[in-house]
Coordinates of C-alpha atoms in Angstrom, one line a residue:
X1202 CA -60.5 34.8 -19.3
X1203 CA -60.9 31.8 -17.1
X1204 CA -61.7 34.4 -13.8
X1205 CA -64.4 35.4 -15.7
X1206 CA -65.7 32.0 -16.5
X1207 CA -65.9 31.1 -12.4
X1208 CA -67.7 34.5 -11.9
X1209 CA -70.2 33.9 -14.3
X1210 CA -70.7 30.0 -12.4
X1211 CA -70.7 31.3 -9.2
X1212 CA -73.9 33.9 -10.9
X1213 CA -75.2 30.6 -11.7
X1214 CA -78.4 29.7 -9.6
X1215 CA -78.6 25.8 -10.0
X1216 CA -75.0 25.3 -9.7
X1217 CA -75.0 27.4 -6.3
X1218 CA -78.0 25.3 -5.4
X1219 CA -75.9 21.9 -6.0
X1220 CA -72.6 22.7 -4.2
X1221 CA -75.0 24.0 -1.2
X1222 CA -76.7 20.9 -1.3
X1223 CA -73.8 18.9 -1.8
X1224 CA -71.6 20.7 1.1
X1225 CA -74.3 20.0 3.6
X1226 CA -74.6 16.6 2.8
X1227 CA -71.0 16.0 2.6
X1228 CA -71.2 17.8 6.4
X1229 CA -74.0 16.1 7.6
X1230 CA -72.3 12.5 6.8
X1231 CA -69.0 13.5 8.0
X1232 CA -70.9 14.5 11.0
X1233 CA -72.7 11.2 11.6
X1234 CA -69.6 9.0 11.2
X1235 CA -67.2 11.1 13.4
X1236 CA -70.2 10.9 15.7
X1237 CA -71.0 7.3 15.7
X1238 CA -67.3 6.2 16.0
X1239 CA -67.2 8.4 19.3
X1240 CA -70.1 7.2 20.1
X1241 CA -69.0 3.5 20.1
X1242 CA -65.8 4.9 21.7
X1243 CA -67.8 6.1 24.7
X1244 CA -69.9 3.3 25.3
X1245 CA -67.7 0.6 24.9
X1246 CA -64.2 2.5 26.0
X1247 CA -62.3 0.3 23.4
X1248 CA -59.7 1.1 21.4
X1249 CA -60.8 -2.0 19.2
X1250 CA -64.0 -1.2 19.1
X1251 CA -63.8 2.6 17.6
X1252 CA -60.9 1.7 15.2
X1253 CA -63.4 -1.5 14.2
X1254 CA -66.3 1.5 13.2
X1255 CA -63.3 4.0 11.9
X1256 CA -62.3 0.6 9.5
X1257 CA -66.2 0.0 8.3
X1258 CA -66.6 3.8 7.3
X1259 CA -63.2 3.9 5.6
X1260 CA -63.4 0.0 3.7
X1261 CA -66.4 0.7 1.5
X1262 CA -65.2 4.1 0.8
X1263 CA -62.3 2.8 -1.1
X1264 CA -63.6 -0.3 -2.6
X1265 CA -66.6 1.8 -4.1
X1266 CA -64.9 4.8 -5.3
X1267 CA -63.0 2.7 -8.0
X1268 CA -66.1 0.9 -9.0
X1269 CA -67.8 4.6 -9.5
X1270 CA -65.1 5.9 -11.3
X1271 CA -66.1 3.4 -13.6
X1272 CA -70.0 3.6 -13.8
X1273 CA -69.7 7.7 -14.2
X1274 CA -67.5 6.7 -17.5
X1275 CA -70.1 4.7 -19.1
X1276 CA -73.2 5.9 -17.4
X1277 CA -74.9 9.2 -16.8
X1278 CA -73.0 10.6 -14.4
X1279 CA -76.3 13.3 -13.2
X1280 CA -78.3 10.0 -12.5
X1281 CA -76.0 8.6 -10.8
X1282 CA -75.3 11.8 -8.7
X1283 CA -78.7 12.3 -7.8
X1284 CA -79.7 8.5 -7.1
X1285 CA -76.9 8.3 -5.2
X1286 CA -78.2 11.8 -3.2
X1287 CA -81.4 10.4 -2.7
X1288 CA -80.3 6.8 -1.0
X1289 CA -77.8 8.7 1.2
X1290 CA -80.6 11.0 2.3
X1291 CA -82.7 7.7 3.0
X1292 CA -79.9 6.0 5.1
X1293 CA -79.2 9.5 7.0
X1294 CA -83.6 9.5 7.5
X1295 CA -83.1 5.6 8.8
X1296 CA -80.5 5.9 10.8
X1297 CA -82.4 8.7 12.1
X1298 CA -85.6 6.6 12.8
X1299 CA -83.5 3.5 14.4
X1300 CA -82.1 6.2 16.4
X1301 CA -84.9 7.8 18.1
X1302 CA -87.4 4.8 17.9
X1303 CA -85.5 2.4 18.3
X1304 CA -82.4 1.0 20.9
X1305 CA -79.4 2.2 18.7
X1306 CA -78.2 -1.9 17.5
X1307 CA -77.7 -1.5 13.8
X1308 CA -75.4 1.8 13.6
X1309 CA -72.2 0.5 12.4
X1310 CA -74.5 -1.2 9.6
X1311 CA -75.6 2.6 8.6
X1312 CA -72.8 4.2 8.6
X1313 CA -71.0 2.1 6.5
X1314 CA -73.6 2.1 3.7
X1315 CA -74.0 5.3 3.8
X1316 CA -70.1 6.1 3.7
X1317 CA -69.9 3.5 0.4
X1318 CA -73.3 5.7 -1.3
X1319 CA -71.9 8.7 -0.2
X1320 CA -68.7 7.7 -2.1
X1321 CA -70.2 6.2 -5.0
X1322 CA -72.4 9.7 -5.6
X1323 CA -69.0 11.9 -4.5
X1324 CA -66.8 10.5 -7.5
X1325 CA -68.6 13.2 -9.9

């Protein structure tokens, strides 16, 4: 009975089209911080310094996932989901920009937001 029931969601167009969605995201920020703490790794060479980064993505993610726990219980969890999508995408497109226009100065700033959003919208 319940095989049937993951056959028939997997047959399921928009919930395919969510968990591709979601995976890349989910990819594409784990990306970006694995990235960013090497990258302050290889320009500065310090221990300190890339276990500083590797402490700003991981802080927010564990203050915030509490507090969404608790807005998906009294909110709607969908809005929340896809708010929280949409700003992620927007601090992904920003760090972007910063990157490529400008000298890369406010990365560690980034990447922790967008670890604490991507948190907020991963706890549904």
């Amino acid at each position: 009975m319940k095989e049937n029931r993951y056959i028939e969601l997997l047959k399921n167009r928009s919930f395919m089209a969510f968990w591709g969605s979601t995976t890349l995201l989910r990819l594409a920020s784990n990306v970006l911080q694995f990235a960013l703490a090497m990258y302050v790794l290889d320009l500065t060479g310090s221990a300190l310094a890339y276990s500083s980064v590797l402490s700003m993505i991981i802080i927010p993610q564990i203050l915030c996932t509490s507090a969404a726990g608790y807005f998906a219980d009294f909110r709607d969890s969908i809005q929340i989901l896809r708010r929280g999508t949409l700003a992620l995408v927007g601090l992904m497109a920003g760090f972007l920009a910063i990157h490529t226009l400008v000298m890369p100065l406010n990365l560690i700033l980034i990447d922790g937001l967008s670890g604490a959003v991507r948190d907020v919208s991963g706890a549904f």
